[in-house]
Coordinates of C-alpha atoms and ligand atoms in Angstrom, one line a residue:
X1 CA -0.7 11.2 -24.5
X2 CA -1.4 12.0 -20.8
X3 CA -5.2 11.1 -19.9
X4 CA -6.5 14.7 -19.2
X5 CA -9.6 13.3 -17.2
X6 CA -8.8 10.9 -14.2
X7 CA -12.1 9.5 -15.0
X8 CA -10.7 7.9 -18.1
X9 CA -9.7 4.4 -17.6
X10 CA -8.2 3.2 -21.2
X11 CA -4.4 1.4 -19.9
X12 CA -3.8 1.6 -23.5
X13 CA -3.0 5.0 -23.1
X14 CA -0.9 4.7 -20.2
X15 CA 1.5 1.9 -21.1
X16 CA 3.6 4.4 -23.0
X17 CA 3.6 6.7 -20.3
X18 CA 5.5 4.5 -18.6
X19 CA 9.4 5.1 -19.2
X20 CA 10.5 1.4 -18.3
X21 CA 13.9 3.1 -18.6
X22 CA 13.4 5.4 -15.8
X23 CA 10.1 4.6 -13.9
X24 CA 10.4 3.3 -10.0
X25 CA 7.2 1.7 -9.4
X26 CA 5.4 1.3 -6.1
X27 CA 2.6 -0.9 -5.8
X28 CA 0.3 -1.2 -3.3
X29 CA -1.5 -4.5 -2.4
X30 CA -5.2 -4.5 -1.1
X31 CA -7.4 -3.0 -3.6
X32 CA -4.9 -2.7 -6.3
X33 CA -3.2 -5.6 -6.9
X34 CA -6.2 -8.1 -5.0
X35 CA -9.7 -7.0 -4.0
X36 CA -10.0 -6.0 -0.6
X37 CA -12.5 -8.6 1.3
X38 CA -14.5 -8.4 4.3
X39 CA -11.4 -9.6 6.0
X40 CA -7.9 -8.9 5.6
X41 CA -7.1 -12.7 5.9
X42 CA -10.0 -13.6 3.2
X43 CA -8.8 -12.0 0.0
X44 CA -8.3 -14.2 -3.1
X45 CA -5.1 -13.7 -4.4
X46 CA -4.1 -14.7 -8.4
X47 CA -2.1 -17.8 -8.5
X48 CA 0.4 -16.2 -10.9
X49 CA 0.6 -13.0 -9.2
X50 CA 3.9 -13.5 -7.3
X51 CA 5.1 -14.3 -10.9
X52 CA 3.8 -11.4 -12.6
X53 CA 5.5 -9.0 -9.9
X54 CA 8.7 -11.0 -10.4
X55 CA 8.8 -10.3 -14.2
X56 CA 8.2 -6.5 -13.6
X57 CA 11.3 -6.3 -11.3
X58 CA 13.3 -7.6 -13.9
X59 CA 11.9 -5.3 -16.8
X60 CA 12.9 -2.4 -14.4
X61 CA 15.8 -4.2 -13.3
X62 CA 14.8 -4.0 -9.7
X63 CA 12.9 -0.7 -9.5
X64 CA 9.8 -2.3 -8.4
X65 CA 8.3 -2.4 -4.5
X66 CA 5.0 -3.4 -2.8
X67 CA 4.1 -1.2 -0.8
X68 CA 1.5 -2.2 1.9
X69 CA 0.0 -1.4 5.4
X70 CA 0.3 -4.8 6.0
X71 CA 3.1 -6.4 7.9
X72 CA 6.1 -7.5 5.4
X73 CA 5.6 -11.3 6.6
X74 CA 1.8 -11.1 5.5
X75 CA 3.0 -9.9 1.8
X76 CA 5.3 -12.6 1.8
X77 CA 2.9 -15.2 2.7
X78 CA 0.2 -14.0 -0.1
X79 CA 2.7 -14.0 -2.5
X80 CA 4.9 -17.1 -2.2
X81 CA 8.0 -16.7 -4.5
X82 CA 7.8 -12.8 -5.2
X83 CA 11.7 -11.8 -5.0
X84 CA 11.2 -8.1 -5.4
X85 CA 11.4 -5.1 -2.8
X86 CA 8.3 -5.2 -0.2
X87 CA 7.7 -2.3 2.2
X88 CA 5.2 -3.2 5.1
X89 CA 3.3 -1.7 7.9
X90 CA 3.0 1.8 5.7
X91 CA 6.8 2.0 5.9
X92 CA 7.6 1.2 9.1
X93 CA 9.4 -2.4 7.7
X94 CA 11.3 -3.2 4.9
X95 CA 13.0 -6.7 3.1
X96 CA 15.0 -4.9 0.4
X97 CA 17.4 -7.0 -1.5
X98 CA 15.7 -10.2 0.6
X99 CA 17.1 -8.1 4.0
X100 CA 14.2 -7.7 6.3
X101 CA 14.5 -4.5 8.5
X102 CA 11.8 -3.9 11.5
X103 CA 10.7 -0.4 12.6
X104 CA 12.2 -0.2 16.5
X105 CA 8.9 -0.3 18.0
X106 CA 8.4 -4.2 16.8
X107 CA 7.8 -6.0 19.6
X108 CA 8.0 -3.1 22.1
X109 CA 5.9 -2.9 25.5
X110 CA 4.7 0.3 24.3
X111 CA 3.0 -1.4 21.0
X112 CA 1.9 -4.5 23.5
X113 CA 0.4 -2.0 25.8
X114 CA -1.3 -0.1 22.6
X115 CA -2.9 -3.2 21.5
X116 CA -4.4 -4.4 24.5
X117 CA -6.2 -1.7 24.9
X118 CA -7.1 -1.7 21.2
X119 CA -8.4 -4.9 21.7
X120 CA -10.4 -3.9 24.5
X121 CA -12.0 -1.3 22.1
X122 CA -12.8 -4.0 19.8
X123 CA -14.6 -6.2 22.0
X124 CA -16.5 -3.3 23.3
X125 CA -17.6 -2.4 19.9
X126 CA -18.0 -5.9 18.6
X127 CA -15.5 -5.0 16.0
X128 CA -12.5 -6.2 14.2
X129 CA -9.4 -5.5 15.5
X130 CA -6.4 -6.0 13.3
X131 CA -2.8 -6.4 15.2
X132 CA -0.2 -5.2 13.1
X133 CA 4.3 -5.3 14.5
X134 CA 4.0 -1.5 15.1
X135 CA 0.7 -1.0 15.8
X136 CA -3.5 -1.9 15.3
X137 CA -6.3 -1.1 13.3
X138 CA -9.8 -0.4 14.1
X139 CA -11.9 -2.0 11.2
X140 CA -15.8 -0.7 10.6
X141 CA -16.1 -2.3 7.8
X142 CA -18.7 -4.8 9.0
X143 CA -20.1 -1.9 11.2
X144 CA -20.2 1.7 9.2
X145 CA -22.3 3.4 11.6
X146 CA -19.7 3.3 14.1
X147 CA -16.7 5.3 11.8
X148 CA -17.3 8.1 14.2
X149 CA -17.4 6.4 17.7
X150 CA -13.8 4.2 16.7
X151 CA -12.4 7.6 15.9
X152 CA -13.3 9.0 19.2
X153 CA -11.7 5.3 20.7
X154 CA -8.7 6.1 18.2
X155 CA -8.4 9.5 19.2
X156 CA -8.4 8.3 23.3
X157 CA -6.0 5.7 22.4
X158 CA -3.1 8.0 21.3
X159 CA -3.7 10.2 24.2
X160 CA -2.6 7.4 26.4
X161 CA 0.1 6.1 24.1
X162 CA 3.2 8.4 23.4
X163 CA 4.7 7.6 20.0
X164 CA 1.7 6.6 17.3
X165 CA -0.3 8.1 15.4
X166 CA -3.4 8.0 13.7
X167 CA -4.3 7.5 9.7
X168 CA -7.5 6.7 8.3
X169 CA -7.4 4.2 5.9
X170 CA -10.5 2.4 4.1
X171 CA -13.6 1.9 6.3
X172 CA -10.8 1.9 9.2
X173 CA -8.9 3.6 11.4
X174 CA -5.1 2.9 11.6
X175 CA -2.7 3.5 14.5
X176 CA 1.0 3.4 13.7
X177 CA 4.4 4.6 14.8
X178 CA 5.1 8.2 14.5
X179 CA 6.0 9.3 11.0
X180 CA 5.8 5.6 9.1
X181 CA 4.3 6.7 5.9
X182 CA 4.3 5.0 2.5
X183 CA 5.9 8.4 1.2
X184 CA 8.7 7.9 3.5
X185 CA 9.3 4.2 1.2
X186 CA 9.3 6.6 -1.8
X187 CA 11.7 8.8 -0.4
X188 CA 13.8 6.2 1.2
X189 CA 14.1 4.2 -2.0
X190 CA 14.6 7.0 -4.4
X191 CA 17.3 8.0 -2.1
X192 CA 19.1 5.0 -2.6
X193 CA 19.4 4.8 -6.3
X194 CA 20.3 6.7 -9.2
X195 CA 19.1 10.0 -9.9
X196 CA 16.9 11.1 -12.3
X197 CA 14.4 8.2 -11.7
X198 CA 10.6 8.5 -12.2
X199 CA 8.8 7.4 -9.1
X200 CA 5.0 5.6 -10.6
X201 CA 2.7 5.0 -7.4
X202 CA -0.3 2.9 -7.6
X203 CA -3.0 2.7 -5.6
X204 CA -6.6 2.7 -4.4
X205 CA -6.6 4.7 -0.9
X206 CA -5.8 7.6 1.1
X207 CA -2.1 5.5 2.4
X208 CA -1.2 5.9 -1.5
X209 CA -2.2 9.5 -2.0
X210 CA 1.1 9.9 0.7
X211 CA 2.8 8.2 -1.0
X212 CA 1.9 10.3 -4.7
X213 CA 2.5 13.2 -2.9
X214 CA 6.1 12.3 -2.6
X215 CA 6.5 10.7 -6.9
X216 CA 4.8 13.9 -7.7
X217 CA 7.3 16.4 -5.6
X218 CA 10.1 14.2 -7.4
X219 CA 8.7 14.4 -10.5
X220 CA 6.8 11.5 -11.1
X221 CA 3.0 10.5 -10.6
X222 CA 0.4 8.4 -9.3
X223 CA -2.2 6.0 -10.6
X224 CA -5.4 5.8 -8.5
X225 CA -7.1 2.5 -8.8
X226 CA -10.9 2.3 -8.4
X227 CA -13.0 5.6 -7.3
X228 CA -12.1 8.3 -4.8
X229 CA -10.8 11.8 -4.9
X230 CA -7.2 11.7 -5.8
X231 CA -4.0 13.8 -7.3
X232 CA -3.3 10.9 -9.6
X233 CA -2.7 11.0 -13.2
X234 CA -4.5 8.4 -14.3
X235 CA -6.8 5.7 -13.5
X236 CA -7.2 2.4 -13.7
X237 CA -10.9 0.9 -12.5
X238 CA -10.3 -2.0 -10.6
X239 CA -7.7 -5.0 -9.5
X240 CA -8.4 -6.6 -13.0
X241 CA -7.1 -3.5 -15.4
X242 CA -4.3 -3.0 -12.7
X243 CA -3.2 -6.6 -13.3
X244 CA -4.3 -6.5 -17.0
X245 CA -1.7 -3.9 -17.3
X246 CA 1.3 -5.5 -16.0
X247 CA 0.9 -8.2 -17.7
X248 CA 0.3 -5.9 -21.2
X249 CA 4.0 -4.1 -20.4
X250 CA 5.5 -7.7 -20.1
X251 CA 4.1 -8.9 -22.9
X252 CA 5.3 -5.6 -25.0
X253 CA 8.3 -5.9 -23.4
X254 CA 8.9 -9.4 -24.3
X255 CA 8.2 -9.1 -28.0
Ligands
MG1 MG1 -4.9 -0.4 -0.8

C-alpha cells in the first residue's frame, strides 16, 4: 500500500513498493546514505556501506547509481570497493560501467578564474569554501546569519562568470556549470536502458527534488529522507532507516 501521509516513516510499507524487477534507483550520498557533518571531509561513513551498495546493484542487475554534488573521485574515496554507477558534481561527471567521463569545464580557466574569486569571498566572510571540478560552494553552515550576504556574493559571482549557475543546496549556496542537474543523471540513465523502467530517487535536499521531478514525469517517484517540504512518496527519517532498508530488501531478496 502507498503511504498516503509523507509524514509516515514505516520502510515496512515501502519495501514492496519497490518493483526490484523494474525499479532504477538513484541514491544520493550526504544526508541519505551518511549524515551530513560540519564538514564535507568529516562525515563517518559505515564500514560496510560500499558493500551494501554493491549488493543492491546486483539485485537490480546494475540499475543502481549514487548520485552526489560531490565530485565522482570524493564518492569513490568514501566508498572504497563500491563497483556500481556514480554520478558526481550534480551531474556534471559520470564513471558508468567503471568509465569516468568529466563535464568539459573540468579544469577550465573559466572554473579556475570562478574559484579564485570564490575563494576570495570566503576569506572575506570567514567562511568555508568548497572547490568542486566544475565549480564551488559557498558553505554557511558554521555561519547562518550570513545565508543572505553569500547569496548576494553568489549572485555577483555569476555576473562576472559566463557559463554557471546558481543552486541552493543545504545551508549552502552552490555554483555549477550551466544545466548539470541530478535530473539530467535520471534522464541520461533512463535513456540508456530499457524502457518501461521505474526511476526510485532518494534523497534529503532540494538537489534530489530535481532529480524526483524527472522519476515522477517518467513515472516513478521519490523518497525524501529526513524533514523538508518535498513531492516524494514516501519517507524515510534519517541515514539509519535509509540504510536499514537496503539492507531489509537484500536480506528478502536473499531468502
Ligand atoms: Mg544530500
Amino acid at each position: 500500500m502507498a503511504n498516503p501521509d509523507p509524514m509516515l516513516t514505516d520502510p515496512g510499507d515501502l519495501v514492496p513498493e519497490i518493483d526490484l524487477g523494474r525499479a532504477y534507483i538513484f541514491c544520493d550520498f550526504d544526508g541519505t546514505l551518511v549524515d551530513i557533518a560540519p564538514t564535507p571531509d568529516s562525515i563517518d561513513v559505515a564500514g560496510d556501506l560500499a558493500d551494501t551498495l554493491n549488493r543492491m546493484v546486483k539485485i537490480l542487475d546494475g540499475r543502481f547509481a549514487v548520485v552526489s554534488g560531490r565530485p565522482v573521485p570524493d564518492i569513490e574515496r568514501f566508498l572504497p570497493g563500491y563497483t556500481g554507477d556514480i554520478w558526481g558534481a550534480h551531474g556534471a561527471a559520470s564513471r558508468r560501467g567503471g568509465t569516468l567521463k568529466n563535464h568539459p569545464l573540468t579544469g577550465s580557466d573559466a572554473v579556475a578564474r570562478l574559484q579564485t574569486a570564490a575563494r576570495h569571498v570566503g576569506e572575506r566572510h570567514g567562511t568555508l569554501v568548497e572547490m568542486k571540478p566544475t565549480g564551488g560552494v559557498l558553505h554557511y553552515r558554521s555561519k547562518p546569519a550570513l545565508e543572505q550576504a553569500l547569496h548576494a556574493e553568489a549572485v555577483a559571482l555569476l555576473a562576472e562568470n559566463e557559463g554557471f549557475e546558481l543552486h541552493a543546496s543545504k545551508m549552502a549556496w552552490e555554483l555549477r556549470p550551466t544545466g548539470a542537474s541530478k535530473g539530467g543523471a535520471v534522464t541520461q540513465e533512463l535513456a540508456d536502458r530499457q524502457p518501461g523502467l521505474i526511476p526510485v530517487v532518494f534523497g534529503d535536499d532540494v538537489t534530489d527534488e530535481e532529480a524526483m521531478t524527472v522519476a515522477i514525469a517518467e513515472g516513478g517517484f521519490g523518497v525524501r529522507i529526513g524533514g523538508g517540504k518535498t513531492q516524494a512518496r514516501f519517507r524515510l527519517k534519517d541515514t539509519a532507516a535509509m540504510r536499514d532498508l537496503l539492507k531489509r530488501i537484500i536480506k528478502e531478496t536473499a531468502s
